[in-house]
Coordinates of C-alpha atoms and ligand atoms in Angstrom, one line a residue:
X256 CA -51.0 52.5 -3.8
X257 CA -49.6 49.7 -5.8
X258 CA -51.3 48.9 -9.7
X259 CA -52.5 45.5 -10.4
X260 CA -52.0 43.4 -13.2
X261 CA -54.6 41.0 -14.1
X262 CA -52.6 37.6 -15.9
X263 CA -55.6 36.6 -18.7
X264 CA -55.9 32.8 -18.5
X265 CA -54.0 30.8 -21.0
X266 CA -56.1 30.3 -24.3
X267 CA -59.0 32.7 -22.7
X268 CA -60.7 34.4 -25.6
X269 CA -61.9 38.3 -25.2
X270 CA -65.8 38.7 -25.6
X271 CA -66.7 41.2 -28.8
X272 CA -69.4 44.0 -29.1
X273 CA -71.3 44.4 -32.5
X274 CA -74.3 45.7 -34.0
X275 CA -75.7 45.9 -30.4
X276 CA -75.4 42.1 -29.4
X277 CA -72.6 40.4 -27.8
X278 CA -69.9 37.8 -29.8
X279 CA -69.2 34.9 -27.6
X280 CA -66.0 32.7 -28.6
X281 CA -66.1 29.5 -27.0
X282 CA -63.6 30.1 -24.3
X283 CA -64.4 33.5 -23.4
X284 CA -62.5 35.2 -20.3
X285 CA -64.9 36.2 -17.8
X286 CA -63.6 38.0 -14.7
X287 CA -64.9 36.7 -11.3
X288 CA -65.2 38.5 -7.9
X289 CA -64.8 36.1 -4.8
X290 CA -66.9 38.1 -2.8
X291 CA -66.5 38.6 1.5
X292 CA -68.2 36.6 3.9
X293 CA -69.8 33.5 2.6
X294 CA -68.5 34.7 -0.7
X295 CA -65.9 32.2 -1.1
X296 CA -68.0 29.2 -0.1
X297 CA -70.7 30.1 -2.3
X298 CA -68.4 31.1 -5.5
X299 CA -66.7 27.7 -5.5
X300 CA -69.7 26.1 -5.3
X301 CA -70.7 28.3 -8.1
X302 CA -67.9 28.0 -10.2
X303 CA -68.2 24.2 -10.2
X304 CA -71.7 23.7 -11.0
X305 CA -71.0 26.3 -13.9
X306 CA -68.1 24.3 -15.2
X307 CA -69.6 21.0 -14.8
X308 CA -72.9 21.9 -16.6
X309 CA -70.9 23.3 -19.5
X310 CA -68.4 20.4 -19.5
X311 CA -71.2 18.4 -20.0
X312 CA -73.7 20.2 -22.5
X313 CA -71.0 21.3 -24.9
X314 CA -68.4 17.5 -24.4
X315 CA -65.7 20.4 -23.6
X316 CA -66.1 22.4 -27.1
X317 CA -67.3 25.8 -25.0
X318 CA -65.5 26.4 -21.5
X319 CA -65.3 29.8 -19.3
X320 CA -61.7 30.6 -18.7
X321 CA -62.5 32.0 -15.3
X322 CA -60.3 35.3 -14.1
X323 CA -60.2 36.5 -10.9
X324 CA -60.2 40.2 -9.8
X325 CA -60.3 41.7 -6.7
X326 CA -62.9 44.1 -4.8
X327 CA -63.9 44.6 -1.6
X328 CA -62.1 42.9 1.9
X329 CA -59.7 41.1 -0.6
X330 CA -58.5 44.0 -2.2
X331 CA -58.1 45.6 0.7
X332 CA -55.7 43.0 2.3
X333 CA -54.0 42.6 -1.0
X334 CA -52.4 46.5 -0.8
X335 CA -55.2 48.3 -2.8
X336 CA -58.2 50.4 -2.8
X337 CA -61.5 48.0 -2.2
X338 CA -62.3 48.8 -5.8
X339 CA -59.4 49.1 -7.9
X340 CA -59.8 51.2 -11.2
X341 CA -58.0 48.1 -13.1
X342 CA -61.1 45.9 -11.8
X343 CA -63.9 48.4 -13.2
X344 CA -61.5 48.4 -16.3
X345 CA -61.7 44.4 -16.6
X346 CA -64.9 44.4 -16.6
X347 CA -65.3 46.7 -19.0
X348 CA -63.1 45.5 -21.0
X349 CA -64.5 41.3 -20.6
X350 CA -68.1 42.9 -20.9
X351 CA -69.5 40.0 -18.7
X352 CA -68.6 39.5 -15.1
X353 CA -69.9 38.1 -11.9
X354 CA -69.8 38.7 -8.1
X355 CA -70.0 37.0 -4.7
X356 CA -71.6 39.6 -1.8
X357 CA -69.4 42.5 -0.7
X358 CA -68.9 43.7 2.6
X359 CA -68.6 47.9 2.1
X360 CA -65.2 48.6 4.5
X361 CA -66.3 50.8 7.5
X362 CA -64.3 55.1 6.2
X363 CA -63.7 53.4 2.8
X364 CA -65.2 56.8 1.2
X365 CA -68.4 55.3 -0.4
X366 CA -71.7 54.1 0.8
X367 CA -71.7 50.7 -0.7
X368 CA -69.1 48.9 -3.1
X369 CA -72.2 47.8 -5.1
X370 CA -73.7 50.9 -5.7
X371 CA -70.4 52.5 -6.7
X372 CA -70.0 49.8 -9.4
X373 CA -72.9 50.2 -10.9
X374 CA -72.7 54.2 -10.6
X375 CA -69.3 53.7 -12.0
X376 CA -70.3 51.4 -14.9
X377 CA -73.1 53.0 -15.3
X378 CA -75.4 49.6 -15.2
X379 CA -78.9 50.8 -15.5
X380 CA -80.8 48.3 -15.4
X381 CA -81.2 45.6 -12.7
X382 CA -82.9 42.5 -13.9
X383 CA -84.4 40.3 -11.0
X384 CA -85.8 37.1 -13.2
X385 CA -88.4 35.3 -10.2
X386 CA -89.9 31.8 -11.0
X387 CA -90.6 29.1 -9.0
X388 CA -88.5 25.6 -8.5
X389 CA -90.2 23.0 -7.6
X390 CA -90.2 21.8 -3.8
X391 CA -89.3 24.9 -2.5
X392 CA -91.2 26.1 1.0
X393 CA -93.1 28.6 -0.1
X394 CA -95.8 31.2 1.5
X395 CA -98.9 31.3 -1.5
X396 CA -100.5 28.2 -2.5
X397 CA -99.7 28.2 -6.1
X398 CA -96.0 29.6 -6.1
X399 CA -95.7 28.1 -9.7
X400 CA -97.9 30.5 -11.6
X401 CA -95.4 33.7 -11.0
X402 CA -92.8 34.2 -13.3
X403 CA -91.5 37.1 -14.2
X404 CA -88.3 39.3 -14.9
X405 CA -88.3 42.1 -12.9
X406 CA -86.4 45.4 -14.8
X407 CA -85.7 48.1 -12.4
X408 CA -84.1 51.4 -13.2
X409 CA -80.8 51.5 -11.1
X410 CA -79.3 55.2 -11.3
X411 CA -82.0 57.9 -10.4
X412 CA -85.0 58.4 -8.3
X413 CA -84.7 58.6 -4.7
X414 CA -81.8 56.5 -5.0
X415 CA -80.0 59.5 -6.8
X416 CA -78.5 60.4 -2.7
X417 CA -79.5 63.7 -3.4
X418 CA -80.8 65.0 0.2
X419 CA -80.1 66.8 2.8
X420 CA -81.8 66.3 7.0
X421 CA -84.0 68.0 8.6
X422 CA -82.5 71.3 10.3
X423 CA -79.5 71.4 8.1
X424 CA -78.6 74.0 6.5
X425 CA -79.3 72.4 2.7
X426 CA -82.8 71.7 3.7
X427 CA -84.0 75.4 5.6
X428 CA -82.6 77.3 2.0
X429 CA -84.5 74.7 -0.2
X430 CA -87.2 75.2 1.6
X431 CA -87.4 78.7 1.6
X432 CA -86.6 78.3 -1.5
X433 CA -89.4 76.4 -2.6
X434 CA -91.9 78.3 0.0
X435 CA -91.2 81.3 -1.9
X436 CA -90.2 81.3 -5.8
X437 CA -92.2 78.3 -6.3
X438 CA -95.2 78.8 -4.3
X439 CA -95.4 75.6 -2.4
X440 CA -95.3 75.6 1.1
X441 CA -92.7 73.4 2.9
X442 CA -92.0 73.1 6.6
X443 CA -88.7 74.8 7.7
X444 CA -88.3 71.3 9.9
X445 CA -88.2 68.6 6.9
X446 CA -85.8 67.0 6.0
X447 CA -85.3 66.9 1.8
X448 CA -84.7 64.3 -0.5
X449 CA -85.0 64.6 -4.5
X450 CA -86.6 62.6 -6.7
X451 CA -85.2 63.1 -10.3
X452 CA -86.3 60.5 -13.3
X453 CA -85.7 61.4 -16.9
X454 CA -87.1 60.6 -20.3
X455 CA -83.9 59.3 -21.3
X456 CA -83.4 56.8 -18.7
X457 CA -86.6 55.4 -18.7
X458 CA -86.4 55.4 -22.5
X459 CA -83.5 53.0 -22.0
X460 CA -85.0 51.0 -19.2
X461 CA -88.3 50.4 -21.0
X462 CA -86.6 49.4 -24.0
X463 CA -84.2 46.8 -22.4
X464 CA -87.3 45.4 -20.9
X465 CA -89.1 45.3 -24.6
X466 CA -86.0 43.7 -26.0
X467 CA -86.1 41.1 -23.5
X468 CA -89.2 40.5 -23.8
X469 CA -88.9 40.2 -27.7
X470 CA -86.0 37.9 -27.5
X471 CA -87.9 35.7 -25.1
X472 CA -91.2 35.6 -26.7
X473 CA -93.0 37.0 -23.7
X474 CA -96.5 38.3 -23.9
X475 CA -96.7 41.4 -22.1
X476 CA -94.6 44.0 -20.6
X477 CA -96.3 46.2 -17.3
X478 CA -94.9 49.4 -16.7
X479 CA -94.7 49.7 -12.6
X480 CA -95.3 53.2 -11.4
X481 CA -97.4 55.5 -8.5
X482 CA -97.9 57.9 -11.2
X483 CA -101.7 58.8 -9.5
X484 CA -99.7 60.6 -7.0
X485 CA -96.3 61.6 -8.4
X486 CA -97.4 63.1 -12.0
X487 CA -94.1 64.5 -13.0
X488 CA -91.6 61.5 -12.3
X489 CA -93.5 58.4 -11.8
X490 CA -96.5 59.5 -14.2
X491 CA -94.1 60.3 -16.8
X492 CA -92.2 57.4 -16.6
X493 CA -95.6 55.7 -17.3
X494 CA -96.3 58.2 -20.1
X495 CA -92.4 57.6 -21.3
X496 CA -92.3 54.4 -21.8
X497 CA -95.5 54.1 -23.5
X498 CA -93.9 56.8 -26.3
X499 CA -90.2 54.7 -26.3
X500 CA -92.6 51.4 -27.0
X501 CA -94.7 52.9 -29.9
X502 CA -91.0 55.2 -31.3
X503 CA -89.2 51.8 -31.4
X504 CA -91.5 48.9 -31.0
X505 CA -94.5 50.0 -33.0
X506 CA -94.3 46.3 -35.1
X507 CA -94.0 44.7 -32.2
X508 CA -96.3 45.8 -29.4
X509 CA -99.4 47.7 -28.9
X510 CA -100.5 49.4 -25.8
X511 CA -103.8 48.0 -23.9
X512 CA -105.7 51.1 -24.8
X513 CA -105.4 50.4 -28.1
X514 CA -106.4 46.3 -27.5
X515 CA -109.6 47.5 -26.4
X516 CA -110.0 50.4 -29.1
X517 CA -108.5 49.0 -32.0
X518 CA -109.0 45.0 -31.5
X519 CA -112.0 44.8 -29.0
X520 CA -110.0 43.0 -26.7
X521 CA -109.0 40.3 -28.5
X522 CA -104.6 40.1 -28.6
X523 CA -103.7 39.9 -32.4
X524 CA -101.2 36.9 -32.8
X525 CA -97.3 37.8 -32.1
X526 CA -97.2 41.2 -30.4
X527 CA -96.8 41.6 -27.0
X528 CA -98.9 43.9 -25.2
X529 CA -97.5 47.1 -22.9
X530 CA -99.8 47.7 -19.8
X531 CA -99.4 49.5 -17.1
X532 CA -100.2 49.2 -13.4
X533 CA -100.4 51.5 -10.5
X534 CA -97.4 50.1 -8.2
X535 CA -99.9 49.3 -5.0
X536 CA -102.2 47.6 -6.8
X537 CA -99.2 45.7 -8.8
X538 CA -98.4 44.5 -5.0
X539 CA -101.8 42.5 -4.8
X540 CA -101.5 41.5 -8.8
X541 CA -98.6 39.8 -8.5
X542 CA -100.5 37.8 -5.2
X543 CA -103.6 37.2 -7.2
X544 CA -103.4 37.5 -10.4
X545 CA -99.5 36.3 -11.0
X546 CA -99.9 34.4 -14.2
X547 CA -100.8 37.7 -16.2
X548 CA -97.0 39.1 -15.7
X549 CA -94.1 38.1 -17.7
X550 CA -91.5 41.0 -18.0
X551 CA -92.1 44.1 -15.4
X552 CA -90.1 47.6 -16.0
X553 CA -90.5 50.0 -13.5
X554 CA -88.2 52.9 -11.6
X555 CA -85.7 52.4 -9.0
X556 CA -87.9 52.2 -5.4
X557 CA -90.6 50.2 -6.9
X558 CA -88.6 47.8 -8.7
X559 CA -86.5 47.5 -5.1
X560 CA -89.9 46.7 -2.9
X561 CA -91.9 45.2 -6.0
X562 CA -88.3 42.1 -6.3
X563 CA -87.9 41.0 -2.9
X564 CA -91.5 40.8 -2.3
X565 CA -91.7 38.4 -5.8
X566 CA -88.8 36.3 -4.6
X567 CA -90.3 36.2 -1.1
X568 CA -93.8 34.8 -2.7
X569 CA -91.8 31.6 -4.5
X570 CA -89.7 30.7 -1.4
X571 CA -87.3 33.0 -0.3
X572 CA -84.8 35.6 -0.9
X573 CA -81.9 33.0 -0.3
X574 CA -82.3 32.0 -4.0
X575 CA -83.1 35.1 -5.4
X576 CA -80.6 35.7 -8.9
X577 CA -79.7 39.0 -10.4
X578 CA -78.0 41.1 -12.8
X579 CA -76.9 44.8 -13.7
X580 CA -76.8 45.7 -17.2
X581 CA -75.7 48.3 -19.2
X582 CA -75.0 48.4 -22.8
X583 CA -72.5 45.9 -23.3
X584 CA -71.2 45.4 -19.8
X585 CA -73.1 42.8 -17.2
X586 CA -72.1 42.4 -13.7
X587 CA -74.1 39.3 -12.2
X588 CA -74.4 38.5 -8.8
X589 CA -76.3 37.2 -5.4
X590 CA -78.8 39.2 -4.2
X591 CA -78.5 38.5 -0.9
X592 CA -75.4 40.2 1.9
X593 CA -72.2 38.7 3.0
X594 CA -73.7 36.5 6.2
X595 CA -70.6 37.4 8.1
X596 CA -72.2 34.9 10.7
X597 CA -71.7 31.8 8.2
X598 CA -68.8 32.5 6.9
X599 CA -66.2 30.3 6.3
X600 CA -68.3 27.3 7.6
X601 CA -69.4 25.9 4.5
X602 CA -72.7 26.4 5.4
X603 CA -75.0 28.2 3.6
X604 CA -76.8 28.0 0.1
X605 CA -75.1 29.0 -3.2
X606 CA -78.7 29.3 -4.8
X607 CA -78.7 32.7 -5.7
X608 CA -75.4 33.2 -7.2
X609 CA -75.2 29.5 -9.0
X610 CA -79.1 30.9 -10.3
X611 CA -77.1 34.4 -11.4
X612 CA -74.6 32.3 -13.2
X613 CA -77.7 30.4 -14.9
X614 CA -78.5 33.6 -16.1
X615 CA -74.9 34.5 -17.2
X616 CA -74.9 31.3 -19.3
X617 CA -78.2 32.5 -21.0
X618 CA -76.7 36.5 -21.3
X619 CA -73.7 34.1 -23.3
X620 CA -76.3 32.3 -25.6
X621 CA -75.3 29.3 -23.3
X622 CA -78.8 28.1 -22.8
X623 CA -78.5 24.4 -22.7
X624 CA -75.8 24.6 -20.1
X625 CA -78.4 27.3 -18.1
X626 CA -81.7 24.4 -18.2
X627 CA -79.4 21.5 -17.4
X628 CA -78.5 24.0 -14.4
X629 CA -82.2 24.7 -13.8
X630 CA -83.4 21.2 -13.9
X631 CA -80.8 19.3 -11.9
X632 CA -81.1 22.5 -8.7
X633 CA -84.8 21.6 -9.3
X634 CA -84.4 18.2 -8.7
X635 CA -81.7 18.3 -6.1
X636 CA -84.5 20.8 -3.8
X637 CA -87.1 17.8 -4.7
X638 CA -85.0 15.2 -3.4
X639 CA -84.9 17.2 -0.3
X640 CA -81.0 17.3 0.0
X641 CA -80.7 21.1 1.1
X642 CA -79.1 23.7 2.6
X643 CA -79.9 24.6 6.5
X644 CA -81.9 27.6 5.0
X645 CA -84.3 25.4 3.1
X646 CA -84.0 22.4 5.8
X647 CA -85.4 24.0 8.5
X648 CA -88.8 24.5 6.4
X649 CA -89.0 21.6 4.9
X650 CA -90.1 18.2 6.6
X651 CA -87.6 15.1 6.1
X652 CA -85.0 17.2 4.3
X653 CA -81.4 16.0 4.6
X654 CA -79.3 19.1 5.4
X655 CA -75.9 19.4 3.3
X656 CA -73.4 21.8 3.5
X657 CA -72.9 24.1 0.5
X658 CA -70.3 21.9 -1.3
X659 CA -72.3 18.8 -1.0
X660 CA -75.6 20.9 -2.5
X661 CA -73.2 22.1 -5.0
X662 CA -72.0 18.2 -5.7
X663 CA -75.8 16.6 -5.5
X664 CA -77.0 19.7 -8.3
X665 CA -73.3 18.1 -10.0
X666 CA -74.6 14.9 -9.9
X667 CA -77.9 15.4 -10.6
X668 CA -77.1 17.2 -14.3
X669 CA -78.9 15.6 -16.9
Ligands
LIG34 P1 -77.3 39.2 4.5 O1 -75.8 39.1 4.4 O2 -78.1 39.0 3.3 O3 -77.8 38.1 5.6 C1 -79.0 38.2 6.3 C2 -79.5 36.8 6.6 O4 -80.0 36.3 5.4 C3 -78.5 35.8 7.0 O5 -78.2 35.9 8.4 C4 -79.2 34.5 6.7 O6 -80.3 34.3 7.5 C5 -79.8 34.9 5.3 N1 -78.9 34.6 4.2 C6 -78.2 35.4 3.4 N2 -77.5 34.8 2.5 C7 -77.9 33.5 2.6 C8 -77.5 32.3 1.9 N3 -76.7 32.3 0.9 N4 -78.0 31.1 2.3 C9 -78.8 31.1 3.4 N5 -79.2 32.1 4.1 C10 -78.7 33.3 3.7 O7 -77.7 40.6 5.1 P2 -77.0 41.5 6.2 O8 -76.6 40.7 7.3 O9 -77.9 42.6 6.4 O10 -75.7 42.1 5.5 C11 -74.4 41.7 5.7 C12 -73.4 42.4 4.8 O11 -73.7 42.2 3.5 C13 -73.4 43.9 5.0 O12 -72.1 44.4 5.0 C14 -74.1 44.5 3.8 O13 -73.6 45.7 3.4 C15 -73.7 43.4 2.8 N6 -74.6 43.3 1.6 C16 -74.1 43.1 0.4 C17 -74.9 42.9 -0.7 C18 -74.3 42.7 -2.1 O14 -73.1 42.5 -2.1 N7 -75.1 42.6 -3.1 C19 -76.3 42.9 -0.6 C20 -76.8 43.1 0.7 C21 -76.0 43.3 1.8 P3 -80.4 33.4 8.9 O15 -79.5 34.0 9.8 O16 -81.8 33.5 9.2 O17 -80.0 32.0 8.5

């Protein structure tokens, strides 16, 4: 199979790693992949409200020197694997990168080109931020009072792919095996599937949540888990990241058994508080008592149910942004599929990955480039002039195609 050779845009700067933070020149080379489906409608659309934003908020000092590289369908047709090793080595190498949906080819070996990548990478932590923008259809009555940025632990628990079905082989010797060296019966029919969670990863997810919520002054951080029934990997990620918060972040935080035994209940000034909440019960928080949430970290399942439900409850999945981090590395990218129905038409809305480059722009230090993003999509859904997607729930909208959302957002960029 043929190599590729990614060309660096002319006067592109390479992002630096030190002392644990990023160092962003002012033209930094960030790689881009187009994406299948509605991916390339909604990446242009993308790719102009990021440059027009930062155009304006910066009078053409900072500017992303965009580089494309392929994955998925367009690698394919271009001669080479659907993820070429001198892709995962770009963005490596650039540290920040973003992604349009991906279509995973029918015998192409893996499950799903987004899991691979962030197997591959090793990007552990998916961070779903969910907040409201104004005008948006939305199910509750008071979408406005949740915000909150969702951490989920992206490389173990059920999601691990270790299990086997019921009647194969694999599943009758495990459990023999468990029936009789570990004393718990289990039915020669059922099918097996593993749950493994360890201190280490949910050390490093809990603490990326902490530092997030440190750098963002936010009040609280909830660890998510069903530890009442699971003792051993949801209870001890509880009991985990309780230990990483008082290792690391003893200045910093307290937990709420000590608010009530140490401070009678009252918050001392500047710390932010580590709670935890039993994940069923989190379901009905986040419905009725959203405004006491800020930063969430919880394991891999949880986290998956616990983000489309938030997004859901502040108008839809459609604008849903998110991001996997590791370390270093950050891969951004729509939350939502490939719509192989839409594509090519021009149709749908570039929400969720325009919102993923928002937060891209903020992972930079970009942030007045990321509000004047936030505002003008605000206002653009306010004046009404939306997507199909949004139009058909909304009375008296004007329904634009995705470049002319795109343009309106353009135009309406403070
Ligand atoms: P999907 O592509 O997310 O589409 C499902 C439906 O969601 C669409 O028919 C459309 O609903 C709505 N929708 C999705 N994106 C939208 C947008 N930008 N604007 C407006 N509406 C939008 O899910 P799918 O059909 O299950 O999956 C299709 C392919 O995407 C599969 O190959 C799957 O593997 C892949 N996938 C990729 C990712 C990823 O790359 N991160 C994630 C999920 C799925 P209406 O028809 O009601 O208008």
């Amino acid at each position: 199979m043929r190599k590729l050779n990614y060309e660096e845009p002319p006067g592109g700067q390479i992002i630096g790693w030190k002392e644990n933070s990023l160092q962003v020149p002012d033209k930094p080379i960030i790689p881009f992949i187009e994406g299948d489906g509605i991916g390339p409608d909604i990446w242009a659309a993308t790719q102009q409200v990021l440059d027009a934003a930062t155009a304006k908020s910066y009078n053409g000092r900072k500017k992303i020197k965009w580089m494309e590289i392929l994955c998925g369908e367009k690698a394919v047709n271009a001669g080479v694997s659907a993820l070429p090793d001198e892709t995962l080595e770009a963005i490596r190498k650039y540290r920040v990168a973003i992604k349009g949906p991906l279509t995973t080819p029918v015998g192409g070996g893996f499950r799903s080109l987004n899991v691979s990548l962030r197997q591959l990478l090793d990007l552990y932590a998916c961070v779903r931020p969910v907040r409201y923008y104004g005008g948006t259809p939305a199910p509750v009555k008071h979408p406005e009072k949740l915000k909150v940025v969702i951490f989920r632990e992206n490389t173990e628990d059920v999601y691990a792919g270790i299990e086997w079905p019921s009647g194969s082989e694999e599943a009758k010797k495990l459990a023999g095996f468990i029936t009789h060296e570990l004393g718990k019966p289990v039915s020669e029919e059922a099918g097996i599937g593993i749950k493994p969670m360890t201190r280490k990863n949910t050390h490093r997810i809990v603490r990326a949540a902490i530092r997030y919520a440190i750098e963002h002054q936010c009040p609280d951080v909830t660890l998510v888990h069903k530890g009442n029934i699971m003792k051993f990997t949801e209870g001890a990620f509880r009991d985990w990241g309780y230990e990483v918060a008082a290792l690391e972040f003893a200045e910093e935080t307290i937990s709420e058994k000590d608010l009530w035994e140490k401070y009678a209940g009252k918050m001392p000034e500047g710390k932010i508080l580590i709670k935890d909440r039993i994940a069923d019960a989190m379901f009905q928080q986040v419905l009725l008592r959203p405004d006491e949430y800020s930063v969430i970290a919880t394991p891999n399942l949880n986290g998956d149910y616990l983000s489309d439900a938030c997004a859901a409850q502040v108008g839809g999945l459609g604008m849903a942004p998110g991001a996997n981090l590791a370390d270093g590395v950050a891969l951004f990218e729509a939350t939502h599929g490939t719509a192989p129905k839409y594509a090519g038409q021009d149709k749908v809305n570039p929400g969720s990955l325009i919102l993923s480059g928002v937060m891209l722009l903020e992972h930079l230090g970009w942030t007045e480039a990321a509000q004047a993003i936030k505002a003008a999509l605000e206002k653009t859904i306010l004046s009404k002039v939306v997507t199909y997607d949004l139009a058909r729930q909304l009375d008296g909208a004007c329904e634009v195609k995705c470049s002319v959302f795109a343009q309106k957002i353009i135009e309406n960029l403070a």
